[in-house]
Amino acid sequence: MKMEDGANKIMRQSEQLALFSSMQGGLTRAYLTLEHAQAHQQLGTWMQQAGLETWQDSVGNQWGRKVSANPTLATLIIGSHSDTVSNAGKYDGNLGVLLGIEALHALADVELPFHVDVVAFADEEGTRFNTTLIGSSSVAGCFQPDWLKVKDKQDVTMAEALESFGLQANLVGSDARNAQETLAYLEVHIEQGPVLEERDLAVGVVTGIAGAKRYQFTLKGMAGHAGTVPIDMRQDALCGAAEMILAIESYAIQHDVVTTVGKCDVLPGAVNVIPGEATFTLDIRSLKQHILESSTVELLAQLKKIAQRRNLTVQSEQLYQAQAVPCDPKLQKLWAEVVATETGTPAFYLASGAGHDAMVMTQITDIGMLFVRCEKGISHHPREQVLQDDVGVALDCLIGMINKMASEYTK
Ligand SMILES: [Zn+2]
């Protein structure tokens, strides 16, 4: 019954936390804003009520520590982010923070061989500044000093925003953690996809975070009269793009990648003119970095061939890339054992297509993630929803995981 109470409390706290918002009737909470300060003050209070020692770090993350009287191991960090996208749901990030606090509350009387830190990362989404994962980057020692010059929409630099928040821009990252003092990083997060719901499962063990590359392609052919140029004499850029987009889809079906063409523009864009130019984007992801690399090379070669056959030119520009990050095999196994114990069914494994703070924390330590089912996979949207029973399962799993690590890592 005790755990049921915990889930209930987390659901209530999620509602309360969502009130710290810059928008009326919805939730938007960006980095270094009044709402950030208010939400972290509230989290700090809840951390103290859970018996934790609290502090704010150099970049504005909120921490709480369950102190071990006799730590024989490095510190375990549990965390997620407390910032949101614009018009967000209540559970993305925030649920993981609340679960961490409540798990440590439940373990208040248990003596562990390590300190356990729960952290609310102040920026993961990058809603205010044009850069993401600021909070965890500072902790993992990879905060880029250049970011201090980045401006928000009001022309306020990150350095200025840090100072008006009461922090010192020149000290950001000075309290970064290192590998020696960190045992592991655990993160519980909503799935943000439909797989767990489809399988009727409350939670799933994350195998890793997919790597991603993004490209923009520009195809050039020849514009012309829609009535006078014979069909076999055309250099129709849009027809070329269409063939390429379908080739990308069938490539993804046959290989271990997911691909999305989310944007396509046509020039000149008139009903009676043959498209002379077409641009489209490609987002390609895979859990395995080597597959992402080889697939990208193969796909780009295929697109080039299509262009040649159609007498078009194609130019590609890489817009973004992030490395694939595997979750630690030992932590996956421990999560799986805990999930099997708590749910009575074998653990289900799944990859994360979305980026998370764990991706950055892997720079200093092993990462282990657990996903919680969310309704219809809807996320980054006010309709984001989780079941209280699932939150209860996730809480039991996290408590079980901390206990298990205490015994497994002292062996
Ligand atoms: Zn998130």
CSV table of C-alpha atoms and ligand atoms in Angstrom, one decimal:
chain,number,residue,atom,x,y,z
A,1,MET,CA,0.0,0.0,0.0
A,2,LYS,CA,2.9,2.3,0.7
A,3,MET,CA,3.9,2.4,-3.0
A,4,GLU,CA,0.4,3.2,-4.1
A,5,ASP,CA,0.6,6.3,-1.9
A,6,GLY,CA,3.8,7.2,-3.6
A,7,ALA,CA,2.3,7.1,-7.1
A,8,ASN,CA,-0.7,9.1,-5.9
A,9,LYS,CA,1.7,11.7,-4.5
A,10,ILE,CA,3.7,11.9,-7.8
A,11,MET,CA,0.5,12.4,-9.8
A,12,ARG,CA,-0.5,15.3,-7.5
A,13,GLN,CA,3.0,16.8,-7.6
A,14,SER,CA,3.0,16.6,-11.4
A,15,GLU,CA,-0.1,18.8,-11.4
A,16,GLN,CA,1.4,21.2,-8.9
A,17,LEU,CA,4.7,21.5,-10.8
A,18,ALA,CA,2.8,22.2,-14.0
A,19,LEU,CA,1.4,25.4,-12.5
A,20,PHE,CA,4.9,27.0,-12.7
A,21,SER,CA,4.4,28.1,-16.2
A,22,SER,CA,4.8,31.2,-18.4
A,23,MET,CA,1.6,30.6,-20.3
A,24,GLN,CA,-2.0,30.8,-19.3
A,25,GLY,CA,-3.9,27.6,-19.4
A,26,GLY,CA,-0.9,25.5,-20.4
A,27,LEU,CA,2.7,24.6,-19.5
A,28,THR,CA,5.8,26.3,-20.8
A,29,ARG,CA,8.8,26.4,-18.5
A,30,ALA,CA,12.1,27.6,-20.0
A,31,TYR,CA,15.6,27.9,-18.6
A,32,LEU,CA,16.6,30.7,-16.2
A,33,THR,CA,13.1,32.1,-15.9
A,34,LEU,CA,10.9,33.0,-12.9
A,35,GLU,CA,9.1,29.7,-13.4
A,36,HIS,CA,12.4,27.8,-13.4
A,37,ALA,CA,13.2,29.3,-10.0
A,38,GLN,CA,9.8,28.6,-8.6
A,39,ALA,CA,9.7,25.0,-9.8
A,40,HIS,CA,13.1,24.3,-8.4
A,41,GLN,CA,12.2,25.9,-5.1
A,42,GLN,CA,9.2,23.6,-5.0
A,43,LEU,CA,11.4,20.6,-5.9
A,44,GLY,CA,13.9,21.6,-3.3
A,45,THR,CA,11.2,21.6,-0.6
A,46,TRP,CA,10.0,18.2,-1.7
A,47,MET,CA,13.6,17.0,-1.7
A,48,GLN,CA,14.0,18.2,1.9
A,49,GLN,CA,10.8,16.6,2.9
A,50,ALA,CA,12.2,13.3,1.5
A,51,GLY,CA,15.2,13.8,3.9
A,52,LEU,CA,17.7,15.0,1.2
A,53,GLU,CA,20.4,17.6,1.4
A,54,THR,CA,19.7,20.2,-1.3
A,55,TRP,CA,21.6,22.7,-3.4
A,56,GLN,CA,21.6,24.5,-6.7
A,57,ASP,CA,24.6,24.1,-8.9
A,58,SER,CA,26.5,26.5,-11.2
A,59,VAL,CA,24.2,26.2,-14.1
A,60,GLY,CA,20.9,26.2,-12.2
A,61,ASN,CA,20.2,22.5,-11.7
A,62,GLN,CA,18.5,21.5,-8.5
A,63,TRP,CA,20.1,18.7,-6.5
A,64,GLY,CA,19.1,16.6,-3.5
A,65,ARG,CA,21.3,14.0,-1.9
A,66,LYS,CA,20.5,11.0,0.2
A,67,VAL,CA,23.7,10.9,2.3
A,68,SER,CA,25.4,7.6,3.1
A,69,ALA,CA,27.0,7.5,6.5
A,70,ASN,CA,29.6,5.2,5.1
A,71,PRO,CA,30.0,5.4,1.4
A,72,THR,CA,32.2,2.7,0.0
A,73,LEU,CA,31.2,3.3,-3.6
A,74,ALA,CA,31.0,6.4,-5.8
A,75,THR,CA,27.8,8.4,-6.0
A,76,LEU,CA,24.8,7.2,-7.9
A,77,ILE,CA,23.0,10.0,-9.8
A,78,ILE,CA,19.3,9.7,-10.7
A,79,GLY,CA,17.8,12.5,-12.8
A,80,SER,CA,15.9,14.0,-15.6
A,81,HIS,CA,14.9,17.5,-16.7
A,82,SER,CA,12.5,20.0,-15.2
A,83,ASP,CA,12.2,22.4,-18.2
A,84,THR,CA,9.6,21.9,-20.9
A,85,VAL,CA,8.9,22.7,-24.6
A,86,SER,CA,6.3,25.4,-25.4
A,87,ASN,CA,2.7,24.2,-24.5
A,88,ALA,CA,4.1,21.0,-23.1
A,89,GLY,CA,2.8,18.0,-21.2
A,90,LYS,CA,3.3,17.5,-17.5
A,91,TYR,CA,5.4,14.3,-17.5
A,92,ASP,CA,8.2,14.7,-20.0
A,93,GLY,CA,11.3,15.0,-17.8
A,94,ASN,CA,9.4,16.1,-14.7
A,95,LEU,CA,8.1,12.6,-14.0
A,96,GLY,CA,11.7,11.2,-13.8
A,97,VAL,CA,12.7,13.9,-11.3
A,98,LEU,CA,9.6,13.2,-9.0
A,99,LEU,CA,10.1,9.5,-9.2
A,100,GLY,CA,13.8,9.9,-8.1
A,101,ILE,CA,12.7,12.1,-5.1
A,102,GLU,CA,10.0,9.7,-4.1
A,103,ALA,CA,12.2,6.6,-4.4
A,104,LEU,CA,14.7,8.2,-2.1
A,105,HIS,CA,11.9,9.1,0.3
A,106,ALA,CA,10.8,5.5,0.4
A,107,LEU,CA,14.4,4.5,1.1
A,108,ALA,CA,14.9,7.1,3.8
A,109,ASP,CA,15.5,4.5,6.5
A,110,VAL,CA,17.7,2.3,4.4
A,111,GLU,CA,21.5,2.6,4.7
A,112,LEU,CA,23.2,2.5,1.3
A,113,PRO,CA,26.9,2.0,0.4
A,114,PHE,CA,26.8,5.2,-1.8
A,115,HIS,CA,25.4,8.7,-1.8
A,116,VAL,CA,22.4,9.0,-4.1
A,117,ASP,CA,21.9,12.3,-5.9
A,118,VAL,CA,18.7,13.2,-7.6
A,119,VAL,CA,19.0,16.0,-10.1
A,120,ALA,CA,16.5,18.2,-11.9
A,121,PHE,CA,18.3,19.4,-15.0
A,122,ALA,CA,17.3,23.0,-15.7
A,123,ASP,CA,17.5,22.8,-19.5
A,124,GLU,CA,17.2,19.8,-21.7
A,125,GLU,CA,14.8,21.0,-24.4
A,126,GLY,CA,16.5,24.2,-25.4
A,127,THR,CA,13.3,26.2,-25.4
A,128,ARG,CA,14.9,29.5,-24.6
A,129,PHE,CA,18.3,29.4,-26.2
A,130,ASN,CA,19.2,27.8,-29.4
A,131,THR,CA,21.1,24.9,-27.7
A,132,THR,CA,19.8,21.9,-25.8
A,133,LEU,CA,21.0,19.7,-22.8
A,134,ILE,CA,22.6,22.7,-21.1
A,135,GLY,CA,22.0,21.3,-17.5
A,136,SER,CA,23.5,17.9,-18.0
A,137,SER,CA,26.3,19.2,-20.2
A,138,SER,CA,27.5,21.3,-17.3
A,139,VAL,CA,27.4,18.3,-15.0
A,140,ALA,CA,29.2,16.1,-17.5
A,141,GLY,CA,31.9,18.7,-18.1
A,142,CYS,CA,31.0,19.4,-21.7
A,143,PHE,CA,29.4,22.8,-21.4
A,144,GLN,CA,30.7,24.9,-24.3
A,145,PRO,CA,31.8,28.4,-23.2
A,146,ASP,CA,30.5,29.7,-26.6
A,147,TRP,CA,27.0,29.0,-25.4
A,148,LEU,CA,27.2,31.9,-23.0
A,149,LYS,CA,27.0,34.3,-26.0
A,150,VAL,CA,23.9,32.7,-27.4
A,151,LYS,CA,20.9,35.1,-27.3
A,152,ASP,CA,17.2,34.4,-26.7
A,153,LYS,CA,14.4,36.0,-28.6
A,154,GLN,CA,14.6,39.1,-26.4
A,155,ASP,CA,18.3,39.5,-27.3
A,156,VAL,CA,19.4,38.4,-23.8
A,157,THR,CA,22.6,36.4,-23.8
A,158,MET,CA,22.8,33.2,-21.7
A,159,ALA,CA,25.6,34.9,-19.7
A,160,GLU,CA,23.2,37.8,-18.9
A,161,ALA,CA,20.4,35.5,-18.1
A,162,LEU,CA,22.6,33.4,-15.7
A,163,GLU,CA,23.6,36.6,-13.9
A,164,SER,CA,20.1,37.9,-13.5
A,165,PHE,CA,19.1,34.4,-12.2
A,166,GLY,CA,21.7,34.9,-9.5
A,167,LEU,CA,24.3,32.7,-10.9
A,168,GLN,CA,27.8,33.5,-12.2
A,169,ALA,CA,28.4,32.9,-15.9
A,170,ASN,CA,32.2,32.4,-15.4
A,171,LEU,CA,31.6,29.6,-12.9
A,172,VAL,CA,29.3,27.5,-15.1
A,173,GLY,CA,30.6,23.9,-15.3
A,174,SER,CA,33.2,24.5,-12.5
A,175,ASP,CA,31.3,21.9,-10.4
A,176,ALA,CA,31.2,19.3,-13.1
A,177,ARG,CA,31.3,15.6,-11.9
A,178,ASN,CA,33.9,13.1,-13.0
A,179,ALA,CA,34.0,9.4,-13.7
A,180,GLN,CA,35.8,8.5,-10.5
A,181,GLU,CA,33.2,10.0,-8.2
A,182,THR,CA,30.2,8.7,-10.2
A,183,LEU,CA,28.9,5.2,-9.9
A,184,ALA,CA,26.2,5.4,-12.7
A,185,TYR,CA,23.4,7.6,-14.0
A,186,LEU,CA,19.8,6.3,-14.0
A,187,GLU,CA,16.9,8.1,-15.7
A,188,VAL,CA,13.2,7.1,-15.8
A,189,HIS,CA,11.3,8.9,-18.6
A,190,ILE,CA,8.1,8.6,-20.4
A,191,GLU,CA,8.5,6.6,-23.7
A,192,GLN,CA,7.2,9.4,-25.9
A,193,GLY,CA,6.2,6.7,-28.4
A,194,PRO,CA,3.5,4.1,-28.8
A,195,VAL,CA,5.4,0.8,-28.4
A,196,LEU,CA,4.8,0.0,-24.7
A,197,GLU,CA,1.1,0.8,-25.0
A,198,GLU,CA,0.9,-1.4,-28.1
A,199,ARG,CA,2.3,-4.3,-26.0
A,200,ASP,CA,0.2,-3.4,-23.0
A,201,LEU,CA,3.3,-2.9,-20.8
A,202,ALA,CA,3.7,-0.4,-18.0
A,203,VAL,CA,7.5,-0.1,-18.3
A,204,GLY,CA,10.4,-1.1,-20.6
A,205,VAL,CA,14.1,-1.3,-20.4
A,206,VAL,CA,16.0,1.1,-22.7
A,207,THR,CA,18.8,-0.5,-24.8
A,208,GLY,CA,20.2,2.8,-25.9
A,209,ILE,CA,19.6,6.2,-27.5
A,210,ALA,CA,19.6,6.3,-31.3
A,211,GLY,CA,22.2,8.3,-33.1
A,212,ALA,CA,20.8,10.7,-35.7
A,213,LYS,CA,21.9,12.6,-38.8
A,214,ARG,CA,20.0,15.3,-40.6
A,215,TYR,CA,20.4,16.4,-44.2
A,216,GLN,CA,18.9,18.9,-46.6
A,217,PHE,CA,19.0,17.9,-50.3
A,218,THR,CA,18.6,20.4,-53.1
A,219,LEU,CA,17.6,18.9,-56.5
A,220,LYS,CA,17.9,21.0,-59.6
A,221,GLY,CA,16.3,20.2,-63.0
A,222,MET,CA,14.7,22.5,-65.5
A,223,ALA,CA,11.4,24.4,-65.1
A,224,GLY,CA,9.2,24.5,-68.1
A,225,HIS,CA,5.7,24.8,-69.6
A,226,ALA,CA,3.3,22.2,-68.2
A,227,GLY,CA,1.7,21.8,-71.6
A,228,THR,CA,4.5,22.0,-74.2
A,229,VAL,CA,7.5,20.0,-72.8
A,230,PRO,CA,7.0,16.3,-73.7
A,231,ILE,CA,7.0,14.0,-70.6
A,232,ASP,CA,10.1,12.1,-71.7
A,233,MET,CA,12.1,15.3,-72.2
A,234,ARG,CA,11.6,16.7,-68.8
A,235,GLN,CA,14.0,17.3,-65.9
A,236,ASP,CA,11.3,17.4,-63.2
A,237,ALA,CA,13.0,18.0,-59.8
A,238,LEU,CA,9.9,17.1,-57.8
A,239,CYS,CA,9.5,13.7,-59.6
A,240,GLY,CA,13.1,13.1,-58.8
A,241,ALA,CA,12.5,14.0,-55.1
A,242,ALA,CA,9.4,11.7,-55.0
A,243,GLU,CA,11.5,8.8,-56.3
A,244,MET,CA,14.2,9.5,-53.7
A,245,ILE,CA,11.8,9.8,-50.8
A,246,LEU,CA,10.3,6.4,-51.7
A,247,ALA,CA,13.8,4.9,-52.1
A,248,ILE,CA,14.6,6.3,-48.6
A,249,GLU,CA,11.5,4.6,-47.2
A,250,SER,CA,12.2,1.2,-48.7
A,251,TYR,CA,15.8,1.4,-47.6
A,252,ALA,CA,14.6,1.9,-44.0
A,253,ILE,CA,12.2,-1.0,-44.2
A,254,GLN,CA,15.1,-3.3,-45.2
A,255,HIS,CA,17.8,-1.9,-42.9
A,256,ASP,CA,18.0,-1.2,-39.1
A,257,VAL,CA,17.3,2.5,-39.4
A,258,VAL,CA,14.3,4.9,-39.2
A,259,THR,CA,14.1,7.7,-41.7
A,260,THR,CA,11.8,10.7,-42.0
A,261,VAL,CA,11.4,13.2,-44.8
A,262,GLY,CA,9.6,15.9,-42.9
A,263,LYS,CA,9.9,18.9,-45.2
A,264,CYS,CA,9.7,19.3,-48.9
A,265,ASP,CA,9.6,22.5,-51.0
A,266,VAL,CA,9.0,23.0,-54.7
A,267,LEU,CA,10.1,25.8,-56.9
A,268,PRO,CA,8.7,27.7,-58.7
A,269,GLY,CA,5.6,26.1,-57.1
A,270,ALA,CA,3.0,26.9,-59.7
A,271,VAL,CA,0.2,24.6,-61.0
A,272,ASN,CA,1.3,24.9,-64.7
A,273,VAL,CA,5.1,24.9,-64.3
A,274,ILE,CA,7.3,21.9,-64.3
A,275,PRO,CA,9.2,21.9,-60.9
A,276,GLY,CA,12.7,23.2,-61.7
A,277,GLU,CA,14.0,22.8,-58.1
A,278,ALA,CA,13.0,20.7,-55.1
A,279,THR,CA,14.4,20.6,-51.6
A,280,PHE,CA,13.7,18.1,-48.9
A,281,THR,CA,15.1,17.1,-45.5
A,282,LEU,CA,16.1,13.7,-44.2
A,283,ASP,CA,16.3,12.6,-40.6
A,284,ILE,CA,17.9,9.2,-40.2
A,285,ARG,CA,18.4,7.4,-36.9
A,286,SER,CA,19.8,4.1,-35.7
A,287,LEU,CA,20.7,2.6,-32.3
A,288,LYS,CA,23.9,1.3,-33.9
A,289,GLN,CA,26.4,4.0,-34.9
A,290,HIS,CA,28.2,1.9,-37.5
A,291,ILE,CA,24.8,1.1,-39.2
A,292,LEU,CA,23.9,4.8,-39.1
A,293,GLU,CA,27.2,5.6,-40.8
A,294,SER,CA,27.1,2.9,-43.5
A,295,SER,CA,23.4,3.5,-44.2
A,296,THR,CA,24.0,7.1,-44.8
A,297,VAL,CA,26.8,6.5,-47.2
A,298,GLU,CA,24.6,3.9,-49.1
A,299,LEU,CA,21.5,6.1,-49.2
A,300,LEU,CA,23.4,9.1,-50.4
A,301,ALA,CA,24.9,7.0,-53.2
A,302,GLN,CA,21.4,5.8,-54.2
A,303,LEU,CA,20.0,9.3,-54.3
A,304,LYS,CA,22.9,10.4,-56.5
A,305,LYS,CA,22.1,7.5,-59.0
A,306,ILE,CA,18.5,8.5,-59.1
A,307,ALA,CA,19.5,12.1,-59.9
A,308,GLN,CA,21.9,11.0,-62.6
A,309,ARG,CA,19.3,8.8,-64.3
A,310,ARG,CA,16.9,11.7,-64.3
A,311,ASN,CA,19.4,14.2,-65.4
A,312,LEU,CA,19.1,16.2,-62.3
A,313,THR,CA,21.8,17.6,-60.0
A,314,VAL,CA,21.6,16.9,-56.3
A,315,GLN,CA,23.5,18.7,-53.5
A,316,SER,CA,23.4,17.5,-49.9
A,317,GLU,CA,24.1,19.5,-46.8
A,318,GLN,CA,24.4,17.9,-43.3
A,319,LEU,CA,22.5,19.9,-40.8
A,320,TYR,CA,23.0,17.9,-37.6
A,321,GLN,CA,24.5,14.8,-36.1
A,322,ALA,CA,24.4,13.0,-32.7
A,323,GLN,CA,26.2,9.8,-31.8
A,324,ALA,CA,24.3,6.7,-30.9
A,325,VAL,CA,24.6,5.9,-27.2
A,326,PRO,CA,24.2,2.4,-25.8
A,327,CYS,CA,22.8,1.9,-22.3
A,328,ASP,CA,25.2,-0.1,-20.1
A,329,PRO,CA,24.6,-3.9,-20.5
A,330,LYS,CA,24.9,-4.6,-16.8
A,331,LEU,CA,22.4,-1.8,-15.9
A,332,GLN,CA,20.0,-3.1,-18.5
A,333,LYS,CA,20.2,-6.6,-17.0
A,334,LEU,CA,19.6,-5.2,-13.5
A,335,TRP,CA,16.6,-3.1,-14.7
A,336,ALA,CA,15.3,-6.3,-16.4
A,337,GLU,CA,15.5,-8.3,-13.2
A,338,VAL,CA,13.7,-5.6,-11.3
A,339,VAL,CA,11.0,-5.2,-13.9
A,340,ALA,CA,10.4,-9.0,-14.0
A,341,THR,CA,10.1,-9.1,-10.2
A,342,GLU,CA,7.8,-6.1,-10.0
A,343,THR,CA,5.5,-6.9,-12.9
A,344,GLY,CA,5.6,-10.7,-13.0
A,345,THR,CA,6.4,-10.7,-16.7
A,346,PRO,CA,9.8,-10.8,-18.5
A,347,ALA,CA,11.2,-7.3,-19.2
A,348,PHE,CA,10.7,-5.8,-22.6
A,349,TYR,CA,13.6,-4.0,-24.2
A,350,LEU,CA,13.3,-1.0,-26.5
A,351,ALA,CA,15.5,1.7,-28.0
A,352,SER,CA,15.0,5.4,-27.5
A,353,GLY,CA,14.5,7.4,-30.7
A,354,ALA,CA,14.5,10.7,-28.8
A,355,GLY,CA,17.5,12.3,-27.1
A,356,HIS,CA,17.8,12.5,-23.3
A,357,ASP,CA,20.1,13.8,-20.6
A,358,ALA,CA,21.5,10.3,-20.3
A,359,MET,CA,23.0,10.8,-23.7
A,360,VAL,CA,25.3,13.5,-22.2
A,361,MET,CA,25.9,11.8,-18.9
A,362,THR,CA,27.4,8.9,-20.8
A,363,GLN,CA,30.5,11.1,-21.1
A,364,ILE,CA,31.3,10.5,-17.4
A,365,THR,CA,29.5,7.3,-16.4
A,366,ASP,CA,27.4,4.3,-17.3
A,367,ILE,CA,23.8,5.0,-18.0
A,368,GLY,CA,20.6,3.0,-17.4
A,369,MET,CA,17.2,4.1,-18.5
A,370,LEU,CA,13.6,2.9,-17.9
A,371,PHE,CA,10.7,4.0,-20.0
A,372,VAL,CA,7.1,4.4,-18.7
A,373,ARG,CA,4.1,4.0,-21.0
A,374,CYS,CA,2.4,7.2,-22.1
A,375,GLU,CA,-1.0,7.4,-23.6
A,376,LYS,CA,-1.0,6.8,-27.4
A,377,GLY,CA,2.7,7.8,-27.3
A,378,ILE,CA,1.7,11.5,-27.3
A,379,SER,CA,4.4,13.8,-26.0
A,380,HIS,CA,5.5,17.5,-26.3
A,381,HIS,CA,1.7,18.2,-26.2
A,382,PRO,CA,-0.8,19.1,-23.4
A,383,ARG,CA,-2.5,15.8,-23.9
A,384,GLU,CA,0.6,13.9,-22.7
A,385,GLN,CA,-0.7,11.4,-20.1
A,386,VAL,CA,0.5,8.5,-17.9
A,387,LEU,CA,-1.5,6.0,-15.7
A,388,GLN,CA,-1.1,6.3,-12.0
A,389,ASP,CA,-0.7,2.5,-11.8
A,390,ASP,CA,2.2,2.7,-14.3
A,391,VAL,CA,3.8,5.4,-12.2
A,392,GLY,CA,3.5,3.0,-9.2
A,393,VAL,CA,5.2,0.3,-11.2
A,394,ALA,CA,8.0,2.6,-12.2
A,395,LEU,CA,8.5,3.8,-8.6
A,396,ASP,CA,8.7,0.2,-7.4
A,397,CYS,CA,11.2,-0.6,-10.1
A,398,LEU,CA,13.4,2.4,-9.3
A,399,ILE,CA,13.4,1.6,-5.6
A,400,GLY,CA,14.2,-2.0,-6.5
A,401,MET,CA,17.0,-0.9,-8.8
A,402,ILE,CA,18.7,1.3,-6.1
A,403,ASN,CA,18.5,-1.7,-3.7
A,404,LYS,CA,19.8,-4.0,-6.3
A,405,MET,CA,22.8,-1.8,-7.2
A,406,ALA,CA,23.6,-1.5,-3.5
A,407,SER,CA,24.1,-5.3,-3.3
A,408,GLU,CA,25.4,-6.0,-6.9
A,409,TYR,CA,28.1,-3.3,-6.9
A,410,THR,CA,29.5,-4.2,-3.5
A,411,LYS,CA,30.0,-7.8,-4.5
B,1,ZN,ZN,12.3,14.7,-22.0
